[in-house]
């Protein structure tokens, strides 16, 4: 089994020392930085906006993986592309013209990702799979870090891996919510290519060890 990409979520970092948090990501062996944008509407909390992404951008050479948990994501695509996002994922549940938004992200030269919450089935996004660079499976209800992974959501990861194989699609499958040392083996076995981790990364004193455990490389 290939080691997955690790994407620490800065939602779990201390916002007053974000530069220090960002600086810990690449040396740990993690490849991506996950940036959770919450609007207080699609989900109750408000996290941060595009200025934060733009201010952090020069501090890191990792892939910036922006996860928009916002209503009307279409209005935000250009702003986050300009702020330095490499990947822009938005929620199927937050938009009607999902196809158009995916095309808009790709037209801006960014990788397009689509996310579904635990209550949405893979079948809802089947028509869009050939267009996607990334499918982000939420394994908790979005809005908060430190929640418990819902194991049933991993069936969706297996299903997405099967469809990709059968149809010859190329999206990466990422898993977000409750990924920690105990659940990471299940997530990897289900076929996830990208593991997103907030508390399990920033809550660990030894970031290298945390990354190795999550990626399945610890001895
Ligand atoms: C939750 C966010 C996650 C969150 C994960 O709504 O989308 O990215 O940061 O946090 P943990 O890994 O602590 O569950
Ligand atoms: Zn996220």
Short mmCIF file of C-alpha atoms and ligand atoms in Angstrom, two decimals:
data_model
loop_
_atom_site.label_atom_id
_atom_site.label_comp_id
_atom_site.label_asym_id
_atom_site.label_seq_id
_atom_site.Cartn_x
_atom_site.Cartn_y
_atom_site.Cartn_z
CA UNK A 1 0.00 0.00 0.00
CA UNK A 2 1.35 3.41 -1.01
CA UNK A 3 1.71 5.96 1.82
CA UNK A 4 -1.01 8.59 1.57
CA UNK A 5 -0.49 12.32 1.24
CA UNK A 6 -0.90 14.02 4.61
CA UNK A 7 -2.71 17.35 4.85
CA UNK A 8 -2.59 18.90 8.35
CA UNK A 9 -5.54 21.23 8.96
CA UNK A 10 -4.55 24.62 10.38
CA UNK A 11 -8.00 24.84 11.96
CA UNK A 12 -6.41 22.98 14.88
CA UNK A 13 -3.35 25.26 15.08
CA UNK A 14 -3.14 28.24 17.42
CA UNK A 15 -4.28 31.22 15.32
CA UNK A 16 -2.10 33.61 17.31
CA UNK A 17 0.98 31.66 16.22
CA UNK A 18 -0.08 30.45 12.79
CA UNK A 19 3.28 31.14 11.17
CA UNK A 20 4.85 28.68 13.62
CA UNK A 21 2.15 26.13 12.90
CA UNK A 22 2.62 26.41 9.14
CA UNK A 23 6.39 26.06 9.58
CA UNK A 24 5.90 22.67 11.26
CA UNK A 25 4.07 21.09 8.33
CA UNK A 26 6.69 20.46 5.62
CA UNK A 27 9.52 19.31 7.95
CA UNK A 28 7.19 16.67 9.46
CA UNK A 29 6.88 14.93 6.10
CA UNK A 30 3.35 16.22 5.37
CA UNK A 31 2.86 17.36 1.79
CA UNK A 32 -0.24 19.53 1.83
CA UNK A 33 -1.68 22.26 4.06
CA UNK A 34 -5.45 21.99 4.56
CA UNK A 35 -7.26 25.31 4.99
CA UNK A 36 -10.84 25.12 6.30
CA UNK A 37 -12.92 28.12 5.31
CA UNK A 38 -16.19 28.35 7.28
CA UNK A 39 -18.77 31.07 6.77
CA UNK A 40 -21.03 30.79 9.84
CA UNK A 41 -23.85 29.83 7.48
CA UNK A 42 -23.14 26.50 5.75
CA UNK A 43 -21.62 25.53 9.10
CA UNK A 44 -22.05 27.45 12.38
CA UNK A 45 -18.45 28.59 13.00
CA UNK A 46 -16.55 31.29 11.14
CA UNK A 47 -12.92 30.28 10.65
CA UNK A 48 -11.01 32.62 8.30
CA UNK A 49 -11.10 34.02 4.78
CA UNK A 50 -8.96 34.59 1.73
CA UNK A 51 -6.68 37.15 3.37
CA UNK A 52 -5.47 34.49 5.78
CA UNK A 53 -4.67 32.19 2.87
CA UNK A 54 -2.84 34.99 1.04
CA UNK A 55 -0.85 35.95 4.15
CA UNK A 56 0.17 32.33 4.81
CA UNK A 57 1.02 31.57 1.19
CA UNK A 58 4.59 32.96 1.19
CA UNK A 59 5.38 30.98 4.36
CA UNK A 60 4.96 27.54 2.79
CA UNK A 61 5.88 25.62 -0.33
CA UNK A 62 3.32 22.88 0.41
CA UNK A 63 0.19 22.43 -1.69
CA UNK A 64 -2.55 24.72 -0.33
CA UNK A 65 -5.69 22.58 -0.12
CA UNK A 66 -8.61 24.95 0.47
CA UNK A 67 -11.84 23.40 1.75
CA UNK A 68 -14.73 25.83 1.35
CA UNK A 69 -17.53 25.14 3.83
CA UNK A 70 -19.55 28.09 2.59
CA UNK A 71 -22.90 28.79 0.98
CA UNK A 72 -22.72 30.21 -2.53
CA UNK A 73 -19.19 28.92 -3.16
CA UNK A 74 -19.27 30.28 -6.70
CA UNK A 75 -18.78 33.80 -5.35
CA UNK A 76 -15.54 32.79 -3.60
CA UNK A 77 -13.66 30.79 -6.24
CA UNK A 78 -11.74 33.63 -7.85
CA UNK A 79 -10.78 35.24 -4.55
CA UNK A 80 -9.30 32.03 -3.17
CA UNK A 81 -7.55 31.25 -6.45
CA UNK A 82 -5.88 34.67 -6.29
CA UNK A 83 -5.03 34.16 -2.62
CA UNK A 84 -2.84 31.20 -3.57
CA UNK A 85 -4.98 28.09 -3.30
CA UNK A 86 -3.74 25.12 -5.35
CA UNK A 87 -6.80 22.95 -4.75
CA UNK A 88 -10.26 24.38 -4.21
CA UNK A 89 -12.90 22.02 -2.84
CA UNK A 90 -16.49 23.06 -2.18
CA UNK A 91 -19.61 21.30 -1.01
CA UNK A 92 -22.08 19.57 -3.27
CA UNK A 93 -24.73 20.46 -0.67
CA UNK A 94 -23.98 24.20 -0.88
CA UNK A 95 -24.60 24.78 -4.57
CA UNK A 96 -27.07 24.11 -7.35
CA UNK A 97 -24.87 24.62 -10.40
CA UNK A 98 -22.10 22.36 -9.22
CA UNK A 99 -20.85 21.55 -12.72
CA UNK A 100 -20.37 25.24 -13.52
CA UNK A 101 -18.35 25.83 -10.36
CA UNK A 102 -16.05 22.88 -11.11
CA UNK A 103 -15.40 24.30 -14.58
CA UNK A 104 -14.75 27.77 -13.12
CA UNK A 105 -12.10 26.35 -10.76
CA UNK A 106 -10.42 24.52 -13.62
CA UNK A 107 -10.55 27.61 -15.84
CA UNK A 108 -8.57 29.45 -13.16
CA UNK A 109 -5.88 26.77 -13.46
CA UNK A 110 -6.64 25.19 -10.06
CA UNK A 111 -7.44 21.62 -9.06
CA UNK A 112 -11.16 21.16 -8.54
CA UNK A 113 -12.47 19.23 -5.56
CA UNK A 114 -15.99 18.33 -4.50
CA UNK A 115 -16.91 17.41 -0.95
CA UNK A 116 -19.91 15.55 0.46
CA UNK A 117 -21.15 15.49 4.06
CA UNK A 118 -21.91 12.17 5.81
CA UNK A 119 -25.58 12.18 4.76
CA UNK A 120 -24.86 12.55 1.03
CA UNK A 121 -24.30 9.40 -1.05
CA UNK A 122 -21.60 8.96 -3.71
CA UNK A 123 -24.42 8.44 -6.23
CA UNK A 124 -25.31 12.14 -5.95
CA UNK A 125 -22.00 13.18 -7.54
CA UNK A 126 -21.48 10.34 -10.01
CA UNK A 127 -22.11 12.59 -13.03
CA UNK A 128 -19.30 14.90 -11.91
CA UNK A 129 -16.61 12.33 -11.15
CA UNK A 130 -14.92 12.44 -14.59
CA UNK A 131 -14.32 16.19 -14.14
CA UNK A 132 -12.86 16.13 -10.65
CA UNK A 133 -9.26 16.28 -9.47
CA UNK A 134 -10.26 15.57 -5.89
CA UNK A 135 -13.20 14.07 -3.99
CA UNK A 136 -13.26 15.06 -0.32
CA UNK A 137 -15.22 12.66 1.84
CA UNK A 138 -16.29 14.18 5.14
CA UNK A 139 -16.16 11.53 7.84
CA UNK A 140 -17.68 13.90 10.43
CA UNK A 141 -20.36 16.54 10.08
CA UNK A 142 -18.38 19.60 9.02
CA UNK A 143 -17.80 22.61 11.25
CA UNK A 144 -15.58 21.44 14.08
CA UNK A 145 -12.26 19.73 14.61
CA UNK A 146 -11.73 16.94 17.11
CA UNK A 147 -14.88 14.93 16.33
CA UNK A 148 -15.20 11.14 16.03
CA UNK A 149 -14.91 9.53 12.60
CA UNK A 150 -18.14 7.94 11.34
CA UNK A 151 -16.94 4.52 10.08
CA UNK A 152 -19.80 4.04 7.62
CA UNK A 153 -18.49 7.00 5.55
CA UNK A 154 -15.48 4.86 4.64
CA UNK A 155 -17.75 2.72 2.44
CA UNK A 156 -17.91 5.79 0.19
CA UNK A 157 -14.13 5.80 -0.10
CA UNK A 158 -14.18 2.15 -1.21
CA UNK A 159 -16.93 2.88 -3.69
CA UNK A 160 -15.07 5.87 -5.16
CA UNK A 161 -11.92 3.78 -5.56
CA UNK A 162 -13.94 1.07 -7.37
CA UNK A 163 -15.60 3.58 -9.72
CA UNK A 164 -12.24 5.20 -10.49
CA UNK A 165 -10.71 1.85 -11.35
CA UNK A 166 -13.65 0.74 -13.47
CA UNK A 167 -14.10 4.00 -15.38
CA UNK A 168 -10.46 5.07 -15.61
CA UNK A 169 -11.00 8.36 -13.74
CA UNK A 170 -8.14 10.19 -12.08
CA UNK A 171 -9.43 11.99 -8.96
CA UNK A 172 -7.67 11.66 -5.63
CA UNK A 173 -9.84 10.62 -2.68
CA UNK A 174 -9.32 12.58 0.52
CA UNK A 175 -10.78 11.91 3.94
CA UNK A 176 -11.54 14.67 6.43
CA UNK A 177 -12.69 14.40 10.04
CA UNK A 178 -11.60 12.29 12.99
CA UNK A 179 -8.47 10.93 11.32
CA UNK A 180 -6.03 9.97 14.07
CA UNK A 181 -3.54 7.23 14.92
CA UNK A 182 -6.34 4.75 15.63
CA UNK A 183 -8.53 5.47 12.62
CA UNK A 184 -5.81 6.21 10.02
CA UNK A 185 -5.18 2.49 9.24
CA UNK A 186 -8.89 2.04 8.44
CA UNK A 187 -8.88 5.14 6.24
CA UNK A 188 -5.78 3.98 4.37
CA UNK A 189 -7.19 0.48 3.92
CA UNK A 190 -10.42 1.93 2.51
CA UNK A 191 -8.30 3.46 -0.26
CA UNK A 192 -7.87 7.13 0.68
CA UNK A 193 -5.07 8.95 -1.15
CA UNK A 194 -5.08 11.99 1.13
CA UNK A 195 -5.50 12.07 4.91
CA UNK A 196 -6.54 15.37 6.47
CA UNK A 197 -5.75 15.70 10.15
CA UNK A 198 -6.30 18.58 12.55
CA UNK A 199 -6.09 17.58 16.21
CA UNK A 200 -4.05 14.45 15.50
CA UNK A 201 -1.31 16.60 13.97
CA UNK A 202 -1.35 19.94 15.81
CA UNK A 203 -2.24 18.29 19.11
CA UNK A 204 0.87 16.12 18.97
CA UNK A 205 4.10 17.46 20.46
CA UNK A 206 6.19 15.47 17.97
CA UNK A 207 4.95 16.38 14.48
CA UNK A 208 7.33 14.00 12.67
CA UNK A 209 6.10 11.07 14.72
CA UNK A 210 2.48 12.11 14.23
CA UNK A 211 2.98 12.31 10.45
CA UNK A 212 4.73 8.92 10.33
CA UNK A 213 1.91 7.27 12.31
CA UNK A 214 -0.83 8.82 10.19
CA UNK A 215 0.90 7.86 6.94
CA UNK A 216 1.51 4.32 8.20
CA UNK A 217 5.28 4.69 8.08
CA UNK A 218 6.01 4.42 11.81
CA UNK A 219 7.92 1.31 12.87
C1 LIG B 1 -14.10 19.90 9.84
C2 LIG B 1 -12.96 20.30 8.95
C3 LIG B 1 -11.75 19.46 9.15
C4 LIG B 1 -11.16 19.54 10.53
C5 LIG B 1 -10.65 18.16 10.87
O1 LIG B 1 -15.26 20.52 9.47
O2 LIG B 1 -13.33 20.22 7.57
O3 LIG B 1 -10.76 19.70 8.14
O4 LIG B 1 -10.11 20.46 10.62
O5 LIG B 1 -10.27 18.15 12.19
P1 LIG B 1 -9.92 16.80 12.96
O6 LIG B 1 -8.83 16.12 12.19
O7 LIG B 1 -9.47 17.30 14.28
O8 LIG B 1 -11.17 15.97 13.00
ZN1 LIG B 2 -11.61 20.32 6.02
#
